[in-house]
Amino acid sequence: MTEPEISLTKNAARRVAAIAERKNAPAILRLAVDGGGCAGFTYSFELADAPEAEDEIAETDGVKLVVDPASLELVRGSAVDFVEDLGGAAFKVTNPNAQSGCGCGSSFSV
């Protein structure tokens, strides 16, 4: 069995399921990497209607995380979690490929 390309924690899956239920949408979270941000790349999240043909798909408790091939090259081996702290609540990517990040945690460089 091969190592998963990317993973979604149970906590993140619960949050996606709750958001999707409120929006009456499928429980599919899309992670994309865009150029920009203070460190070079930024993570973006949105609900998706369906996976695209080339997407990498990870599933936890019936919730899917989908990532396009270009973004996957930058986040391979990462885990997506949902964290709540004094600064607020957000999806967080633990990315082993990131060489550095910014203070806000939403951008990184490789």
Backbone atoms as SQL, in Angstrom:
CREATE TABLE atoms (id INTEGER PRIMARY KEY, chain TEXT, resi INTEGER, resn TEXT, atom TEXT, x REAL, y REAL, z REAL);
INSERT INTO atoms VALUES
  (1, 'A', 1, 'MET', 'N', 0.847, -1.188, 0.000),
  (2, 'A', 1, 'MET', 'CA', 0.000, 0.000, 0.000),
  (3, 'A', 1, 'MET', 'C', 0.888, 1.245, 0.000),
  (4, 'A', 2, 'THR', 'N', 0.580, 2.186, -0.854),
  (5, 'A', 2, 'THR', 'CA', 1.406, 3.384, -0.960),
  (6, 'A', 2, 'THR', 'C', 0.993, 4.432, 0.068),
  (7, 'A', 3, 'GLU', 'N', 1.962, 5.267, 0.397),
  (8, 'A', 3, 'GLU', 'CA', 1.731, 6.382, 1.331),
  (9, 'A', 3, 'GLU', 'C', 0.746, 7.363, 0.687),
  (10, 'A', 4, 'PRO', 'N', -0.235, 7.872, 1.436),
  (11, 'A', 4, 'PRO', 'CA', -1.168, 8.834, 0.844),
  (12, 'A', 4, 'PRO', 'C', -0.445, 10.112, 0.429),
  (13, 'A', 5, 'GLU', 'N', -0.882, 10.697, -0.660),
  (14, 'A', 5, 'GLU', 'CA', -0.276, 11.923, -1.169),
  (15, 'A', 5, 'GLU', 'C', -0.573, 13.114, -0.265),
  (16, 'A', 6, 'ILE', 'N', -1.752, 13.112, 0.346),
  (17, 'A', 6, 'ILE', 'CA', -2.186, 14.188, 1.235),
  (18, 'A', 6, 'ILE', 'C', -3.274, 13.619, 2.131),
  (19, 'A', 7, 'SER', 'N', -3.476, 14.216, 3.303),
  (20, 'A', 7, 'SER', 'CA', -4.488, 13.673, 4.206),
  (21, 'A', 7, 'SER', 'C', -5.333, 14.780, 4.831),
  (22, 'A', 8, 'LEU', 'N', -6.494, 14.382, 5.297),
  (23, 'A', 8, 'LEU', 'CA', -7.457, 15.257, 5.956),
  (24, 'A', 8, 'LEU', 'C', -7.706, 14.682, 7.345),
  (25, 'A', 9, 'THR', 'N', -7.484, 15.488, 8.383),
  (26, 'A', 9, 'THR', 'CA', -7.689, 14.987, 9.742),
  (27, 'A', 9, 'THR', 'C', -9.188, 14.832, 10.028),
  (28, 'A', 10, 'LYS', 'N', -9.489, 14.059, 11.058),
  (29, 'A', 10, 'LYS', 'CA', -10.889, 13.871, 11.456),
  (30, 'A', 10, 'LYS', 'C', -11.525, 15.204, 11.869),
  (31, 'A', 11, 'ASN', 'N', -10.762, 16.051, 12.557),
  (32, 'A', 11, 'ASN', 'CA', -11.270, 17.346, 12.983),
  (33, 'A', 11, 'ASN', 'C', -11.631, 18.215, 11.769),
  (34, 'A', 12, 'ALA', 'N', -10.762, 18.219, 10.762),
  (35, 'A', 12, 'ALA', 'CA', -11.042, 18.986, 9.543),
  (36, 'A', 12, 'ALA', 'C', -12.244, 18.395, 8.805),
  (37, 'A', 13, 'ALA', 'N', -12.332, 17.075, 8.765),
  (38, 'A', 13, 'ALA', 'CA', -13.464, 16.433, 8.088),
  (39, 'A', 13, 'ALA', 'C', -14.784, 16.819, 8.751),
  (40, 'A', 14, 'ARG', 'N', -14.803, 16.848, 10.079),
  (41, 'A', 14, 'ARG', 'CA', -16.030, 17.247, 10.792),
  (42, 'A', 14, 'ARG', 'C', -16.423, 18.680, 10.428),
  (43, 'A', 15, 'ARG', 'N', -15.437, 19.571, 10.356),
  (44, 'A', 15, 'ARG', 'CA', -15.720, 20.973, 10.040),
  (45, 'A', 15, 'ARG', 'C', -16.234, 21.123, 8.607),
  (46, 'A', 16, 'VAL', 'N', -15.601, 20.431, 7.660),
  (47, 'A', 16, 'VAL', 'CA', -16.060, 20.481, 6.265),
  (48, 'A', 16, 'VAL', 'C', -17.490, 19.966, 6.176),
  (49, 'A', 17, 'ALA', 'N', -17.777, 18.856, 6.858),
  (50, 'A', 17, 'ALA', 'CA', -19.130, 18.285, 6.828),
  (51, 'A', 17, 'ALA', 'C', -20.152, 19.284, 7.369),
  (52, 'A', 18, 'ALA', 'N', -19.809, 19.977, 8.451),
  (53, 'A', 18, 'ALA', 'CA', -20.733, 20.960, 9.034),
  (54, 'A', 18, 'ALA', 'C', -20.958, 22.137, 8.093),
  (55, 'A', 19, 'ILE', 'N', -19.896, 22.638, 7.473),
  (56, 'A', 19, 'ILE', 'CA', -20.032, 23.756, 6.526),
  (57, 'A', 19, 'ILE', 'C', -20.853, 23.327, 5.319),
  (58, 'A', 20, 'ALA', 'N', -20.555, 22.153, 4.794),
  (59, 'A', 20, 'ALA', 'CA', -21.265, 21.655, 3.618),
  (60, 'A', 20, 'ALA', 'C', -22.751, 21.468, 3.912),
  (61, 'A', 21, 'GLU', 'N', -23.058, 20.972, 5.105),
  (62, 'A', 21, 'GLU', 'CA', -24.465, 20.773, 5.479),
  (63, 'A', 21, 'GLU', 'C', -25.205, 22.109, 5.529),
  (64, 'A', 22, 'ARG', 'N', -24.573, 23.126, 6.121),
  (65, 'A', 22, 'ARG', 'CA', -25.197, 24.459, 6.191),
  (66, 'A', 22, 'ARG', 'C', -25.426, 25.057, 4.808),
  (67, 'A', 23, 'LYS', 'N', -24.510, 24.776, 3.883),
  (68, 'A', 23, 'LYS', 'CA', -24.609, 25.334, 2.537),
  (69, 'A', 23, 'LYS', 'C', -25.345, 24.402, 1.576),
  (70, 'A', 24, 'ASN', 'N', -25.808, 23.261, 2.090),
  (71, 'A', 24, 'ASN', 'CA', -26.497, 22.268, 1.266),
  (72, 'A', 24, 'ASN', 'C', -25.638, 21.906, 0.052),
  (73, 'A', 25, 'ALA', 'N', -24.361, 21.607, 0.320),
  (74, 'A', 25, 'ALA', 'CA', -23.388, 21.302, -0.730),
  (75, 'A', 25, 'ALA', 'C', -22.713, 19.973, -0.413),
  (76, 'A', 26, 'PRO', 'N', -22.058, 19.375, -1.408),
  (77, 'A', 26, 'PRO', 'CA', -21.300, 18.146, -1.135),
  (78, 'A', 26, 'PRO', 'C', -20.147, 18.424, -0.165),
  (79, 'A', 27, 'ALA', 'N', -19.781, 17.439, 0.631),
  (80, 'A', 27, 'ALA', 'CA', -18.693, 17.589, 1.603),
  (81, 'A', 27, 'ALA', 'C', -17.362, 17.318, 0.907),
  (82, 'A', 28, 'ILE', 'N', -16.974, 18.267, 0.045),
  (83, 'A', 28, 'ILE', 'CA', -15.731, 18.170, -0.712),
  (84, 'A', 28, 'ILE', 'C', -14.975, 19.485, -0.535),
  (85, 'A', 29, 'LEU', 'N', -13.791, 19.400, 0.051),
  (86, 'A', 29, 'LEU', 'CA', -12.955, 20.578, 0.255),
  (87, 'A', 29, 'LEU', 'C', -11.847, 20.584, -0.781),
  (88, 'A', 30, 'ARG', 'N', -11.715, 21.690, -1.512),
  (89, 'A', 30, 'ARG', 'CA', -10.628, 21.838, -2.482),
  (90, 'A', 30, 'ARG', 'C', -9.520, 22.674, -1.858),
  (91, 'A', 31, 'LEU', 'N', -8.299, 22.135, -1.891),
  (92, 'A', 31, 'LEU', 'CA', -7.099, 22.855, -1.483),
  (93, 'A', 31, 'LEU', 'C', -6.341, 23.205, -2.751),
  (94, 'A', 32, 'ALA', 'N', -6.008, 24.477, -2.902),
  (95, 'A', 32, 'ALA', 'CA', -5.194, 24.918, -4.034),
  (96, 'A', 32, 'ALA', 'C', -4.056, 25.768, -3.504),
  (97, 'A', 33, 'VAL', 'N', -2.982, 25.818, -4.252),
  (98, 'A', 33, 'VAL', 'CA', -1.841, 26.665, -3.924),
  (99, 'A', 33, 'VAL', 'C', -1.756, 27.733, -5.002),
  (100, 'A', 34, 'ASP', 'N', -1.729, 28.984, -4.558),
  (101, 'A', 34, 'ASP', 'CA', -1.644, 30.119, -5.473),
  (102, 'A', 34, 'ASP', 'C', -0.346, 30.869, -5.219),
  (103, 'A', 35, 'GLY', 'N', 0.173, 31.524, -6.244),
  (104, 'A', 35, 'GLY', 'CA', 1.334, 32.383, -6.074),
  (105, 'A', 35, 'GLY', 'C', 0.936, 33.625, -5.307),
  (106, 'A', 36, 'GLY', 'N', 1.843, 34.129, -4.473),
  (107, 'A', 36, 'GLY', 'CA', 1.567, 35.356, -3.727),
  (108, 'A', 36, 'GLY', 'C', 1.752, 35.144, -2.242),
  (109, 'A', 37, 'GLY', 'N', 1.266, 36.090, -1.479),
  (110, 'A', 37, 'GLY', 'CA', 1.440, 36.025, -0.030),
  (111, 'A', 37, 'GLY', 'C', 2.807, 36.529, 0.350),
  (112, 'A', 38, 'CYS', 'N', 3.033, 36.689, 1.613),
  (113, 'A', 38, 'CYS', 'CA', 4.296, 37.270, 2.073),
  (114, 'A', 38, 'CYS', 'C', 5.463, 36.300, 1.963),
  (115, 'A', 39, 'ALA', 'N', 5.210, 35.006, 1.761),
  (116, 'A', 39, 'ALA', 'CA', 6.303, 34.042, 1.681),
  (117, 'A', 39, 'ALA', 'C', 6.418, 33.385, 0.299),
  (118, 'A', 40, 'GLY', 'N', 5.575, 33.746, -0.664),
  (119, 'A', 40, 'GLY', 'CA', 5.703, 33.204, -2.017),
  (120, 'A', 40, 'GLY', 'C', 4.496, 32.443, -2.535),
  (121, 'A', 41, 'PHE', 'N', 3.903, 31.590, -1.707),
  (122, 'A', 41, 'PHE', 'CA', 2.719, 30.823, -2.092),
  (123, 'A', 41, 'PHE', 'C', 1.676, 30.933, -0.987),
  (124, 'A', 42, 'THR', 'N', 0.404, 30.851, -1.355),
  (125, 'A', 42, 'THR', 'CA', -0.660, 30.849, -0.357),
  (126, 'A', 42, 'THR', 'C', -1.572, 29.644, -0.580),
  (127, 'A', 43, 'TYR', 'N', -2.158, 29.186, 0.511),
  (128, 'A', 43, 'TYR', 'CA', -3.147, 28.117, 0.446),
  (129, 'A', 43, 'TYR', 'C', -4.518, 28.744, 0.265),
  (130, 'A', 44, 'SER', 'N', -5.350, 28.132, -0.558),
  (131, 'A', 44, 'SER', 'CA', -6.737, 28.576, -0.630),
  (132, 'A', 44, 'SER', 'C', -7.637, 27.355, -0.500),
  (133, 'A', 45, 'PHE', 'N', -8.766, 27.561, 0.165),
  (134, 'A', 45, 'PHE', 'CA', -9.734, 26.499, 0.412),
  (135, 'A', 45, 'PHE', 'C', -11.094, 26.936, -0.084),
  (136, 'A', 46, 'GLU', 'N', -11.843, 26.010, -0.665),
  (137, 'A', 46, 'GLU', 'CA', -13.233, 26.267, -1.039),
  (138, 'A', 46, 'GLU', 'C', -13.955, 24.933, -1.139),
  (139, 'A', 47, 'LEU', 'N', -15.270, 24.981, -1.000),
  (140, 'A', 47, 'LEU', 'CA', -16.067, 23.777, -1.227),
  (141, 'A', 47, 'LEU', 'C', -16.132, 23.537, -2.728),
  (142, 'A', 48, 'ALA', 'N', -16.072, 22.287, -3.120),
  (143, 'A', 48, 'ALA', 'CA', -16.155, 21.920, -4.537),
  (144, 'A', 48, 'ALA', 'C', -17.438, 21.132, -4.769),
  (145, 'A', 49, 'ASP', 'N', -17.971, 21.239, -5.973),
  (146, 'A', 49, 'ASP', 'CA', -19.162, 20.468, -6.324),
  (147, 'A', 49, 'ASP', 'C', -18.815, 19.006, -6.594),
  (148, 'A', 50, 'ALA', 'N', -17.623, 18.798, -7.184),
  (149, 'A', 50, 'ALA', 'CA', -17.182, 17.447, -7.519),
  (150, 'A', 50, 'ALA', 'C', -15.681, 17.492, -7.780),
  (151, 'A', 51, 'PRO', 'N', -15.006, 16.366, -7.625),
  (152, 'A', 51, 'PRO', 'CA', -13.588, 16.326, -7.975),
  (153, 'A', 51, 'PRO', 'C', -13.416, 16.463, -9.490),
  (154, 'A', 52, 'GLU', 'N', -12.303, 17.027, -9.917),
  (155, 'A', 52, 'GLU', 'CA', -11.942, 17.062, -11.330),
  (156, 'A', 52, 'GLU', 'C', -11.251, 15.738, -11.661),
  (157, 'A', 53, 'ALA', 'N', -11.168, 15.402, -12.941),
  (158, 'A', 53, 'ALA', 'CA', -10.621, 14.110, -13.369),
  (159, 'A', 53, 'ALA', 'C', -9.194, 13.870, -12.889),
  (160, 'A', 54, 'GLU', 'N', -8.364, 14.900, -12.848),
  (161, 'A', 54, 'GLU', 'CA', -6.951, 14.745, -12.501),
  (162, 'A', 54, 'GLU', 'C', -6.652, 14.951, -11.011),
  (163, 'A', 55, 'ASP', 'N', -7.647, 15.294, -10.220),
  (164, 'A', 55, 'ASP', 'CA', -7.436, 15.595, -8.802),
  (165, 'A', 55, 'ASP', 'C', -6.934, 14.392, -8.011),
  (166, 'A', 56, 'GLU', 'N', -6.076, 14.675, -7.043),
  (167, 'A', 56, 'GLU', 'CA', -5.744, 13.697, -6.007),
  (168, 'A', 56, 'GLU', 'C', -6.880, 13.805, -4.979),
  (169, 'A', 57, 'ILE', 'N', -7.381, 12.669, -4.512),
  (170, 'A', 57, 'ILE', 'CA', -8.499, 12.667, -3.572),
  (171, 'A', 57, 'ILE', 'C', -8.104, 11.917, -2.309),
  (172, 'A', 58, 'ALA', 'N', -8.308, 12.567, -1.177),
  (173, 'A', 58, 'ALA', 'CA', -8.155, 11.912, 0.124),
  (174, 'A', 58, 'ALA', 'C', -9.529, 11.930, 0.774),
  (175, 'A', 59, 'GLU', 'N', -9.863, 10.874, 1.487),
  (176, 'A', 59, 'GLU', 'CA', -11.183, 10.815, 2.121),
  (177, 'A', 59, 'GLU', 'C', -11.048, 10.414, 3.583),
  (178, 'A', 60, 'THR', 'N', -11.764, 11.144, 4.429),
  (179, 'A', 60, 'THR', 'CA', -11.827, 10.857, 5.859),
  (180, 'A', 60, 'THR', 'C', -13.274, 10.952, 6.298),
  (181, 'A', 61, 'ASP', 'N', -13.800, 9.885, 6.857),
  (182, 'A', 61, 'ASP', 'CA', -15.182, 9.862, 7.368),
  (183, 'A', 61, 'ASP', 'C', -16.192, 10.358, 6.333),
  (184, 'A', 62, 'GLY', 'N', -15.997, 9.998, 5.059),
  (185, 'A', 62, 'GLY', 'CA', -16.936, 10.370, 4.005),
  (186, 'A', 62, 'GLY', 'C', -16.742, 11.766, 3.435),
  (187, 'A', 63, 'VAL', 'N', -15.796, 12.517, 3.969),
  (188, 'A', 63, 'VAL', 'CA', -15.505, 13.867, 3.474),
  (189, 'A', 63, 'VAL', 'C', -14.275, 13.784, 2.582),
  (190, 'A', 64, 'LYS', 'N', -14.335, 14.442, 1.416),
  (191, 'A', 64, 'LYS', 'CA', -13.228, 14.389, 0.476),
  (192, 'A', 64, 'LYS', 'C', -12.422, 15.679, 0.491),
  (193, 'A', 65, 'LEU', 'N', -11.110, 15.515, 0.373),
  (194, 'A', 65, 'LEU', 'CA', -10.185, 16.611, 0.148),
  (195, 'A', 65, 'LEU', 'C', -9.642, 16.396, -1.252),
  (196, 'A', 66, 'VAL', 'N', -9.749, 17.412, -2.124),
  (197, 'A', 66, 'VAL', 'CA', -9.270, 17.287, -3.491),
  (198, 'A', 66, 'VAL', 'C', -8.202, 18.347, -3.755),
  (199, 'A', 67, 'VAL', 'N', -7.185, 17.933, -4.519),
  (200, 'A', 67, 'VAL', 'CA', -6.059, 18.810, -4.831),
  (201, 'A', 67, 'VAL', 'C', -5.686, 18.601, -6.290),
  (202, 'A', 68, 'ASP', 'N', -5.538, 19.715, -7.031),
  (203, 'A', 68, 'ASP', 'CA', -5.150, 19.616, -8.437),
  (204, 'A', 68, 'ASP', 'C', -3.680, 19.212, -8.541),
  (205, 'A', 69, 'PRO', 'N', -3.244, 18.651, -9.688),
  (206, 'A', 69, 'PRO', 'CA', -1.871, 18.147, -9.822),
  (207, 'A', 69, 'PRO', 'C', -0.786, 19.200, -9.587),
  (208, 'A', 70, 'ALA', 'N', -0.958, 20.426, -10.060),
  (209, 'A', 70, 'ALA', 'CA', 0.064, 21.468, -9.872),
  (210, 'A', 70, 'ALA', 'C', 0.211, 21.812, -8.395),
  (211, 'A', 71, 'SER', 'N', -0.900, 21.953, -7.685),
  (212, 'A', 71, 'SER', 'CA', -0.846, 22.249, -6.252),
  (213, 'A', 71, 'SER', 'C', -0.268, 21.076, -5.473),
  (214, 'A', 72, 'LEU', 'N', -0.596, 19.851, -5.911),
  (215, 'A', 72, 'LEU', 'CA', -0.127, 18.659, -5.212),
  (216, 'A', 72, 'LEU', 'C', 1.398, 18.610, -5.166),
  (217, 'A', 73, 'GLU', 'N', 2.053, 19.087, -6.210),
  (218, 'A', 73, 'GLU', 'CA', 3.522, 19.091, -6.220),
  (219, 'A', 73, 'GLU', 'C', 4.089, 19.888, -5.047),
  (220, 'A', 74, 'LEU', 'N', 3.369, 20.894, -4.575),
  (221, 'A', 74, 'LEU', 'CA', 3.842, 21.749, -3.484),
  (222, 'A', 74, 'LEU', 'C', 3.363, 21.294, -2.104),
  (223, 'A', 75, 'VAL', 'N', 2.350, 20.430, -2.063),
  (224, 'A', 75, 'VAL', 'CA', 1.791, 20.012, -0.768),
  (225, 'A', 75, 'VAL', 'C', 1.837, 18.501, -0.540),
  (226, 'A', 76, 'ARG', 'N', 2.535, 17.781, -1.407),
  (227, 'A', 76, 'ARG', 'CA', 2.611, 16.317, -1.282),
  (228, 'A', 76, 'ARG', 'C', 3.096, 15.933, 0.118),
  (229, 'A', 77, 'GLY', 'N', 2.391, 15.006, 0.770),
  (230, 'A', 77, 'GLY', 'CA', 2.758, 14.561, 2.106),
  (231, 'A', 77, 'GLY', 'C', 2.174, 15.408, 3.227),
  (232, 'A', 78, 'SER', 'N', 1.399, 16.432, 2.875),
  (233, 'A', 78, 'SER', 'CA', 0.834, 17.344, 3.874),
  (234, 'A', 78, 'SER', 'C', -0.412, 16.764, 4.529),
  (235, 'A', 79, 'ALA', 'N', -0.759, 17.360, 5.666),
  (236, 'A', 79, 'ALA', 'CA', -2.006, 17.048, 6.357),
  (237, 'A', 79, 'ALA', 'C', -2.791, 18.348, 6.512),
  (238, 'A', 80, 'VAL', 'N', -4.085, 18.290, 6.254),
  (239, 'A', 80, 'VAL', 'CA', -4.964, 19.442, 6.437),
  (240, 'A', 80, 'VAL', 'C', -5.756, 19.211, 7.715),
  (241, 'A', 81, 'ASP', 'N', -5.673, 20.188, 8.628),
  (242, 'A', 81, 'ASP', 'CA', -6.354, 20.106, 9.910),
  (243, 'A', 81, 'ASP', 'C', -7.229, 21.338, 10.071),
  (244, 'A', 82, 'PHE', 'N', -8.104, 21.315, 11.064),
  (245, 'A', 82, 'PHE', 'CA', -8.886, 22.495, 11.430),
  (246, 'A', 82, 'PHE', 'C', -8.528, 22.816, 12.862),
  (247, 'A', 83, 'VAL', 'N', -8.055, 24.037, 13.090),
  (248, 'A', 83, 'VAL', 'CA', -7.609, 24.425, 14.429),
  (249, 'A', 83, 'VAL', 'C', -8.372, 25.653, 14.912),
  (250, 'A', 84, 'GLU', 'N', -8.613, 25.673, 16.213),
  (251, 'A', 84, 'GLU', 'CA', -9.239, 26.817, 16.866),
  (252, 'A', 84, 'GLU', 'C', -8.339, 27.247, 18.008),
  (253, 'A', 85, 'ASP', 'N', -7.995, 28.544, 18.033),
  (254, 'A', 85, 'ASP', 'CA', -7.197, 29.072, 19.134),
  (255, 'A', 85, 'ASP', 'C', -7.596, 30.524, 19.373),
  (256, 'A', 86, 'LEU', 'N', -6.830, 31.228, 20.177),
  (257, 'A', 86, 'LEU', 'CA', -7.166, 32.618, 20.496),
  (258, 'A', 86, 'LEU', 'C', -7.176, 33.511, 19.266),
  (259, 'A', 87, 'GLY', 'N', -6.409, 33.138, 18.241),
  (260, 'A', 87, 'GLY', 'CA', -6.350, 33.926, 17.015),
  (261, 'A', 87, 'GLY', 'C', -7.520, 33.673, 16.077),
  (262, 'A', 88, 'GLY', 'N', -8.337, 32.675, 16.355),
  (263, 'A', 88, 'GLY', 'CA', -9.484, 32.363, 15.503),
  (264, 'A', 88, 'GLY', 'C', -9.501, 30.896, 15.137),
  (265, 'A', 89, 'ALA', 'N', -10.273, 30.578, 14.130),
  (266, 'A', 89, 'ALA', 'CA', -10.429, 29.205, 13.666),
  (267, 'A', 89, 'ALA', 'C', -10.124, 29.171, 12.175),
  (268, 'A', 90, 'ALA', 'N', -9.368, 28.158, 11.754),
  (269, 'A', 90, 'ALA', 'CA', -8.993, 28.090, 10.341),
  (270, 'A', 90, 'ALA', 'C', -8.507, 26.692, 9.989),
  (271, 'A', 91, 'PHE', 'N', -8.547, 26.400, 8.689),
  (272, 'A', 91, 'PHE', 'CA', -7.911, 25.199, 8.200),
  (273, 'A', 91, 'PHE', 'C', -6.409, 25.465, 8.180),
  (274, 'A', 92, 'LYS', 'N', -5.618, 24.464, 8.569),
  (275, 'A', 92, 'LYS', 'CA', -4.173, 24.609, 8.645),
  (276, 'A', 92, 'LYS', 'C', -3.518, 23.454, 7.890),
  (277, 'A', 93, 'VAL', 'N', -2.531, 23.791, 7.080),
  (278, 'A', 93, 'VAL', 'CA', -1.786, 22.784, 6.333),
  (279, 'A', 93, 'VAL', 'C', -0.441, 22.563, 7.009),
  (280, 'A', 94, 'THR', 'N', -0.162, 21.328, 7.393),
  (281, 'A', 94, 'THR', 'CA', 1.160, 20.965, 7.884),
  (282, 'A', 94, 'THR', 'C', 1.906, 20.406, 6.685),
  (283, 'A', 95, 'ASN', 'N', 2.800, 21.240, 6.127),
  (284, 'A', 95, 'ASN', 'CA', 3.437, 20.939, 4.852),
  (285, 'A', 95, 'ASN', 'C', 4.918, 20.629, 5.047),
  (286, 'A', 96, 'PRO', 'N', 5.329, 19.363, 4.840),
  (287, 'A', 96, 'PRO', 'CA', 6.738, 19.008, 5.014),
  (288, 'A', 96, 'PRO', 'C', 7.640, 19.598, 3.928),
  (289, 'A', 97, 'ASN', 'N', 7.052, 20.123, 2.858),
  (290, 'A', 97, 'ASN', 'CA', 7.827, 20.685, 1.755),
  (291, 'A', 97, 'ASN', 'C', 8.149, 22.156, 1.958),
  (292, 'A', 98, 'ALA', 'N', 7.471, 22.820, 2.878),
  (293, 'A', 98, 'ALA', 'CA', 7.665, 24.258, 3.083),
  (294, 'A', 98, 'ALA', 'C', 9.017, 24.504, 3.750),
  (295, 'A', 99, 'GLN', 'N', 9.825, 25.344, 3.119),
  (296, 'A', 99, 'GLN', 'CA', 11.120, 25.713, 3.681),
  (297, 'A', 99, 'GLN', 'C', 10.963, 26.794, 4.739),
  (298, 'A', 100, 'SER', 'N', 9.986, 27.673, 4.521),
  (299, 'A', 100, 'SER', 'CA', 9.708, 28.733, 5.486),
  (300, 'A', 100, 'SER', 'C', 8.252, 29.129, 5.343),
  (301, 'A', 101, 'GLY', 'N', 7.751, 29.856, 6.320),
  (302, 'A', 101, 'GLY', 'CA', 6.369, 30.319, 6.293),
  (303, 'A', 101, 'GLY', 'C', 6.296, 31.719, 6.860),
  (304, 'A', 102, 'CYS', 'N', 5.093, 32.220, 6.936),
  (305, 'A', 102, 'CYS', 'CA', 4.906, 33.552, 7.496),
  (306, 'A', 102, 'CYS', 'C', 4.241, 33.427, 8.862),
  (307, 'A', 103, 'GLY', 'N', 4.158, 34.522, 9.554),
  (308, 'A', 103, 'GLY', 'CA', 3.565, 34.521, 10.888),
  (309, 'A', 103, 'GLY', 'C', 2.099, 34.140, 10.909),
  (310, 'A', 104, 'CYS', 'N', 1.379, 34.475, 9.845),
  (311, 'A', 104, 'CYS', 'CA', -0.055, 34.185, 9.828),
  (312, 'A', 104, 'CYS', 'C', -0.336, 32.720, 9.483),
  (313, 'A', 105, 'GLY', 'N', 0.662, 32.015, 8.942),
  (314, 'A', 105, 'GLY', 'CA', 0.495, 30.599, 8.640),
  (315, 'A', 105, 'GLY', 'C', -0.243, 30.309, 7.358),
  (316, 'A', 106, 'SER', 'N', -0.564, 31.337, 6.565),
  (317, 'A', 106, 'SER', 'CA', -1.313, 31.082, 5.340),
  (318, 'A', 106, 'SER', 'C', -0.450, 31.141, 4.099),
  (319, 'A', 107, 'SER', 'N', 0.843, 31.468, 4.236),
  (320, 'A', 107, 'SER', 'CA', 1.708, 31.437, 3.074),
  (321, 'A', 107, 'SER', 'C', 3.016, 30.748, 3.420),
  (322, 'A', 108, 'PHE', 'N', 3.711, 30.275, 2.369),
  (323, 'A', 108, 'PHE', 'CA', 4.935, 29.504, 2.575),
  (324, 'A', 108, 'PHE', 'C', 5.829, 29.632, 1.357),
  (325, 'A', 109, 'SER', 'N', 7.072, 29.171, 1.502),
  (326, 'A', 109, 'SER', 'CA', 7.987, 29.103, 0.372),
  (327, 'A', 109, 'SER', 'C', 8.588, 27.703, 0.329),
  (328, 'A', 110, 'VAL', 'N', 9.063, 27.310, -0.861),
  (329, 'A', 110, 'VAL', 'CA', 9.691, 25.995, -1.029),
  (330, 'A', 110, 'VAL', 'C', 11.093, 26.167, -1.587);
